[in-house]
Amino acid sequence: MMKAPPLNKLVPAHVLEFEPYIPSKPEDELMRLYGCSRLFRLNNNENPLGPPASAQAVIKRFPPPRASIYPSGDAYHLRRKLALHLGLHPDQFLVGNGANEVIGFVIKAFCQEGDNIITADKTFAVYEWVAKFSGCEARLIPLKDFAFDDEAILEAIDDRTKIVFLCNPNNPTGTYWSERRLRRFLDRINGRQIVVVDEAYFEFVEQADYPDGISMISQYPNLVIFRTFSKMYALAGLRIGYLTGTREVVDIIRRTCVVYSVNTLAQEAALVAMDDPEHIQNTRDMVRRGKALVTRELRRMGLDFVNGEGPFLMIQLPMSDTLAYRKLMAQGVMVRTMTGFRFPNYIRLTIARMEAMKVFVESLAKALPEERAWEGL
Ligand SMILES: *Cc1c(COP(=O)(O)O)cnc(C)c1O
């Protein structure tokens, strides 16, 4: 056998140091492992209502022989549709294999070793990860009152700062910046850095002062907005999301993007998913009802929680989140542990249908330490 490659020499230090993310096991494995016969997936902010009916019809009718044909390399029709919908030019969009993929496009386009990106310490972790394994520094600014801290972010900027990543509303805290606050921040950045606003949960927010980042691009040409079809439109399994900005900025980012990463079925389902206002209404209604039930029961149990925008809640537990995870799994309820998000002893719950919410509340009451369960009765 040949000698093993000298990995210490071949691999850059920032890759050697990076700890890979371990995804959770597939559902069948988990059910066997925890001995449960059904599983409520309340860990990934998936929409349990499924894709809009129009998208389901497209998926059902997809002719299997078309699987042999490469997809449109640049999501041609979808970009035209997005442009029409959002009042921009088709060349202002880059479609990726989930919004996750476009994070990499932006970092590769603007950052080299020694540069830094700025984001929060407790937010969607992929900005930090991609920056780190690309050899860039990720400056993580602590949240203030569970929200992005504009003053501290502005202070952390230096001449190697290329991108500021904001998550609006923030996953996992649900806090958001109002339009006024975002504008004031962008005015003070004054175009010096790229500002990414990740609007993965845009379609869930009904607050009047919540900004539509896409409508602000013409005034703030350093803005890049992310959206996804995974959350509201329930196409997470097909992997499709996009970014948008000015044509000049998007022309730069396009240089780092690998074409053909978005499959045909995803493109075609996304194309029709946008046309279904009833789906959005139904999902918002489900989230409103689910949050009402869960927050009422959490109060009754004396548990603190963080309830903001988006289809999720963060709950503080009087026990370790990993222990709570195992106890809930044994009852067929999967939540997200928050230690990895730097919120030890918190779990994040995805809001779903009533049945799932009731099962969650009952299972949580059983999982809590004894005294706590008594208090709740
Ligand atoms: C889910 C999520 C994404 C990624 O979505 P995909 O399109 O499925 O890759 C991006 N940002 C935030 C804040 C999310 O919660």
XYZ file of C-alpha atoms and ligand atoms in Angstrom:
392
model
C 0.000 0.000 0.000
C 1.145 3.555 -0.713
C 2.098 5.894 2.096
C -0.752 7.887 3.644
C -0.773 11.521 2.496
C 0.937 13.955 4.946
C -2.274 15.639 5.988
C -0.580 17.997 8.420
C 1.351 19.440 5.500
C -1.343 19.272 2.864
C -4.211 20.744 4.859
C -4.333 24.453 5.775
C -4.352 25.146 9.517
C -7.823 26.718 9.431
C -9.231 23.505 7.957
C -7.349 21.255 10.422
C -8.768 23.300 13.295
C -12.317 23.282 12.000
C -14.719 20.835 13.634
C -17.156 19.329 11.152
C -20.866 19.654 11.790
C -22.491 16.294 12.417
C -26.029 16.219 10.981
C -28.671 14.282 12.884
C -29.298 10.677 11.889
C -32.109 9.776 9.465
C -35.567 9.405 10.872
C -35.747 5.578 10.683
C -32.437 5.253 12.565
C -33.553 7.704 15.252
C -36.850 5.920 15.754
C -35.058 2.611 16.179
C -32.479 4.185 18.508
C -35.062 5.805 20.788
C -37.693 3.091 20.423
C -40.506 5.349 19.246
C -43.138 4.424 16.674
C -43.831 7.960 15.436
C -41.726 11.088 15.327
C -42.731 14.754 15.392
C -39.928 16.684 13.674
C -39.834 19.955 15.602
C -36.107 20.594 15.244
C -35.481 22.150 11.819
C -38.171 24.810 11.309
C -39.733 22.711 8.569
C -43.281 23.565 7.535
C -45.455 20.552 8.433
C -48.211 21.698 6.048
C -45.954 20.681 3.156
C -45.374 22.643 -0.043
C -48.211 24.728 -1.551
C -50.688 22.617 -3.569
C -49.368 24.064 -6.836
C -45.829 22.908 -6.040
C -47.065 19.474 -4.950
C -48.803 19.089 -8.301
C -45.587 19.946 -10.167
C -43.657 17.394 -8.123
C -46.275 14.713 -8.751
C -46.332 15.344 -12.501
C -42.561 15.439 -12.958
C -41.752 13.071 -15.852
C -39.108 10.596 -14.600
C -37.129 10.547 -17.893
C -36.374 14.239 -17.378
C -34.097 13.184 -14.526
C -31.486 12.470 -17.208
C -31.405 16.082 -18.420
C -29.260 18.737 -16.732
C -31.245 21.537 -15.119
C -31.089 25.137 -16.281
C -27.620 26.115 -15.070
C -28.719 29.532 -13.871
C -32.376 28.914 -12.991
C -33.390 30.934 -16.038
C -37.183 30.840 -15.685
C -37.177 31.126 -11.914
C -35.003 34.252 -12.033
C -37.366 35.834 -14.539
C -40.301 35.031 -12.301
C -38.563 36.395 -9.203
C -37.698 39.557 -11.107
C -41.296 40.038 -12.139
C -42.552 39.365 -8.619
C -40.077 41.587 -6.846
C -39.625 44.378 -9.372
C -35.940 43.747 -10.116
C -33.932 42.513 -13.124
C -33.408 38.735 -13.576
C -29.638 39.276 -13.455
C -30.007 40.565 -9.904
C -30.671 37.020 -8.661
C -28.421 34.045 -7.963
C -30.212 30.823 -7.124
C -28.409 28.285 -4.960
C -28.731 24.800 -3.522
C -30.519 26.279 -0.519
C -29.678 29.677 0.950
C -26.861 27.767 2.640
C -25.001 27.539 -0.631
C -25.231 31.246 -1.454
C -23.533 32.087 1.879
C -20.421 30.460 0.423
C -20.751 32.382 -2.861
C -20.702 35.729 -1.053
C -17.799 34.907 1.248
C -15.709 33.521 -1.621
C -16.441 36.591 -3.726
C -15.330 39.174 -1.159
C -13.004 37.558 1.381
C -9.449 36.337 1.343
C -7.263 35.100 4.195
C -6.840 37.827 6.774
C -10.195 39.417 6.031
C -13.042 39.239 8.490
C -16.798 39.007 8.520
C -18.988 40.233 11.371
C -22.132 38.617 12.692
C -23.734 37.778 16.051
C -22.550 35.104 18.474
C -26.029 33.577 18.691
C -27.446 33.364 15.221
C -27.561 31.011 12.241
C -24.115 29.413 12.482
C -23.330 28.842 8.807
C -21.967 32.385 8.217
C -19.369 31.764 10.928
C -18.527 28.258 9.714
C -18.035 29.167 6.052
C -15.893 32.163 7.012
C -13.701 30.037 9.291
C -13.089 27.173 6.910
C -12.369 29.733 4.188
C -9.512 31.083 6.307
C -11.299 34.259 7.401
C -11.961 35.565 10.852
C -15.562 35.552 12.068
C -16.125 38.344 14.594
C -19.049 37.294 16.731
C -20.758 40.185 18.464
C -22.866 39.249 21.504
C -26.589 39.767 21.137
C -28.079 42.578 23.198
C -31.572 41.903 24.564
C -31.577 38.815 22.311
C -31.126 41.040 19.206
C -28.240 42.062 16.908
C -26.331 44.914 18.601
C -25.852 47.643 15.989
C -23.502 49.815 18.069
C -21.164 46.945 18.907
C -21.147 45.716 15.293
C -20.173 49.184 14.043
C -17.371 49.325 16.614
C -15.989 45.937 15.543
C -15.597 46.960 11.894
C -12.050 47.580 10.663
C -10.453 47.922 7.233
C -10.304 44.131 6.780
C -14.059 43.763 7.376
C -15.726 42.744 4.127
C -19.197 41.537 5.064
C -21.667 42.042 7.904
C -24.229 39.225 8.186
C -27.551 40.133 9.810
C -30.323 37.612 10.310
C -33.706 39.364 10.251
C -35.655 37.994 12.045
C -32.902 36.217 13.933
C -32.809 32.455 14.134
C -33.112 31.322 16.982
C -34.295 34.342 19.023
C -36.950 35.674 16.613
C -35.908 39.299 17.233
C -35.869 41.678 14.282
C -34.632 45.122 13.347
C -37.302 47.571 12.278
C -36.962 49.355 8.964
C -35.854 52.480 10.818
C -33.125 50.649 12.694
C -31.869 48.881 9.564
C -31.781 52.147 7.604
C -29.904 53.923 10.367
C -27.366 51.095 10.444
C -26.930 51.142 6.650
C -26.563 54.924 6.688
C -23.736 54.617 9.187
C -22.003 51.786 7.242
C -22.222 54.187 4.308
C -21.534 51.537 1.673
C -18.109 50.553 3.018
C -18.946 46.873 3.602
C -21.325 44.407 2.040
C -24.317 43.992 4.350
C -26.122 40.681 3.976
C -29.615 40.495 5.431
C -30.728 36.869 5.708
C -34.517 36.940 5.379
C -35.099 33.176 5.594
C -38.283 33.835 7.623
C -39.469 36.923 5.716
C -42.854 35.453 4.789
C -43.724 34.710 8.428
C -43.400 38.266 9.736
C -46.549 40.375 9.900
C -45.223 43.355 11.893
C -45.815 46.667 10.112
C -42.317 48.023 10.886
C -40.497 44.897 9.599
C -38.400 45.884 6.559
C -38.541 44.315 3.104
C -34.813 44.309 2.386
C -35.310 43.711 -1.332
C -37.153 47.009 -1.713
C -34.141 48.817 -0.184
C -31.481 47.555 -2.618
C -31.864 50.490 -5.005
C -31.069 52.920 -2.169
C -28.357 50.824 -0.515
C -26.234 49.224 -3.253
C -24.096 47.362 -0.683
C -27.126 45.306 0.417
C -27.431 41.602 -0.373
C -30.635 39.834 0.630
C -31.048 36.073 1.140
C -34.380 34.278 0.873
C -35.206 30.576 0.798
C -37.923 28.214 -0.368
C -37.180 25.886 2.564
C -39.197 27.483 5.329
C -42.531 29.071 4.355
C -42.699 27.210 1.020
C -41.709 23.867 2.578
C -39.277 22.831 -0.157
C -36.393 22.156 2.265
C -35.814 18.674 0.883
C -35.369 19.974 -2.668
C -32.745 22.553 -1.574
C -33.400 25.912 -3.191
C -32.806 29.491 -2.053
C -31.443 32.680 -3.571
C -29.684 35.971 -3.089
C -30.341 39.332 -4.654
C -28.512 42.660 -4.812
C -27.552 45.279 -7.403
C -26.461 43.997 -10.808
C -22.886 45.128 -10.126
C -22.640 43.246 -6.826
C -24.395 40.146 -8.153
C -22.094 40.131 -11.225
C -19.147 39.830 -8.833
C -20.720 37.111 -6.697
C -21.687 35.139 -9.823
C -17.984 34.514 -10.514
C -17.746 32.241 -7.476
C -20.922 30.304 -8.019
C -21.014 26.791 -9.369
C -23.691 26.329 -11.984
C -25.996 23.278 -12.139
C -26.192 23.000 -8.347
C -29.970 23.510 -8.318
C -31.980 20.599 -9.655
C -34.843 20.839 -12.147
C -37.562 19.709 -9.773
C -36.590 22.347 -7.203
C -36.597 25.088 -9.848
C -40.008 24.096 -11.173
C -41.610 23.649 -7.753
C -40.244 27.018 -6.569
C -41.571 28.699 -9.706
C -45.186 27.921 -8.776
C -44.823 27.917 -4.972
C -44.756 31.725 -4.892
C -48.264 32.024 -6.343
C -50.170 30.651 -3.373
C -51.219 33.320 -0.843
C -53.577 30.831 0.792
C -50.626 28.639 1.744
C -48.955 31.577 3.468
C -52.162 32.399 5.328
C -52.668 28.799 6.442
C -49.093 28.557 7.676
C -49.290 31.848 9.554
C -52.553 30.720 11.179
C -50.938 27.438 12.244
C -47.981 29.294 13.780
C -50.242 31.766 15.618
C -52.413 29.011 17.106
C -49.443 26.806 17.955
C -47.598 29.629 19.713
C -50.709 30.554 21.689
C -51.064 27.007 22.990
C -47.403 26.409 23.742
C -46.738 29.762 25.442
C -49.824 29.322 27.632
C -48.625 25.888 28.749
C -45.029 27.036 29.274
C -46.263 29.820 31.563
C -48.296 27.278 33.463
C -45.151 25.172 33.890
C -43.208 28.232 35.029
C -40.719 28.031 32.146
C -39.101 31.057 30.509
C -39.116 31.329 26.747
C -38.110 33.697 23.975
C -40.989 34.196 21.562
C -40.269 36.409 18.584
C -41.080 36.286 14.881
C -40.793 33.106 12.842
C -42.143 29.572 13.240
C -40.123 28.730 16.341
C -39.741 29.408 20.075
C -36.743 29.162 22.349
C -37.402 27.591 25.726
C -35.166 27.740 28.789
C -35.077 24.510 30.796
C -34.109 23.726 34.392
C -31.987 20.854 33.023
C -29.435 20.157 30.314
C -30.766 20.523 26.797
C -29.142 17.279 25.675
C -30.858 15.354 28.477
C -34.170 17.008 27.575
C -33.563 16.059 23.937
C -33.141 12.383 24.834
C -36.196 12.344 27.074
C -38.329 14.035 24.418
C -37.003 11.717 21.695
C -38.059 8.708 23.758
C -41.596 10.118 23.425
C -41.288 10.713 19.694
C -40.633 14.465 19.842
C -37.516 15.880 18.192
C -36.444 19.419 19.158
C -33.220 21.325 18.583
C -30.704 21.507 21.425
C -29.305 25.010 21.722
C -25.888 24.441 23.333
C -24.427 24.508 19.822
C -26.018 27.956 19.328
C -24.293 29.053 22.607
C -27.590 28.919 24.516
C -26.917 26.096 27.004
C -30.042 24.595 28.624
C -32.276 26.021 25.908
C -34.172 24.107 23.252
C -35.688 25.501 20.072
C -39.138 24.259 19.175
C -40.544 24.455 15.661
C -44.214 25.412 15.716
C -46.369 22.816 13.982
C -49.949 21.525 13.950
C -52.039 21.395 17.136
C -51.610 17.652 17.606
C -47.814 17.953 17.583
C -47.907 20.930 19.940
C -50.078 19.048 22.427
C -47.803 16.016 22.323
C -44.794 18.307 22.818
C -46.295 19.995 25.872
C -47.238 16.672 27.480
C -43.847 15.160 26.722
C -42.018 18.187 28.096
C -44.007 18.047 31.341
C -42.924 14.410 31.739
C -39.297 15.198 30.863
C -38.879 17.966 33.447
C -37.280 17.192 36.823
C -39.863 15.999 39.390
C -40.346 19.182 41.477
C -40.834 21.205 38.315
C -43.493 18.847 36.982
C -45.394 19.181 40.275
C -45.287 22.937 40.099
C -46.884 22.698 36.685
C -49.860 20.658 37.811
C -33.001 27.592 7.346
C -32.167 28.803 7.238
C -31.332 29.038 6.140
C -31.008 28.023 5.096
O -31.998 27.625 4.349
P -31.775 26.652 3.098
O -32.327 27.427 1.966
O -32.553 25.443 3.434
O -30.309 26.376 2.931
C -30.642 30.226 6.076
N -30.731 31.127 7.053
C -31.501 30.929 8.122
C -31.563 31.982 9.167
C -32.236 29.764 8.258
O -32.962 29.556 9.365
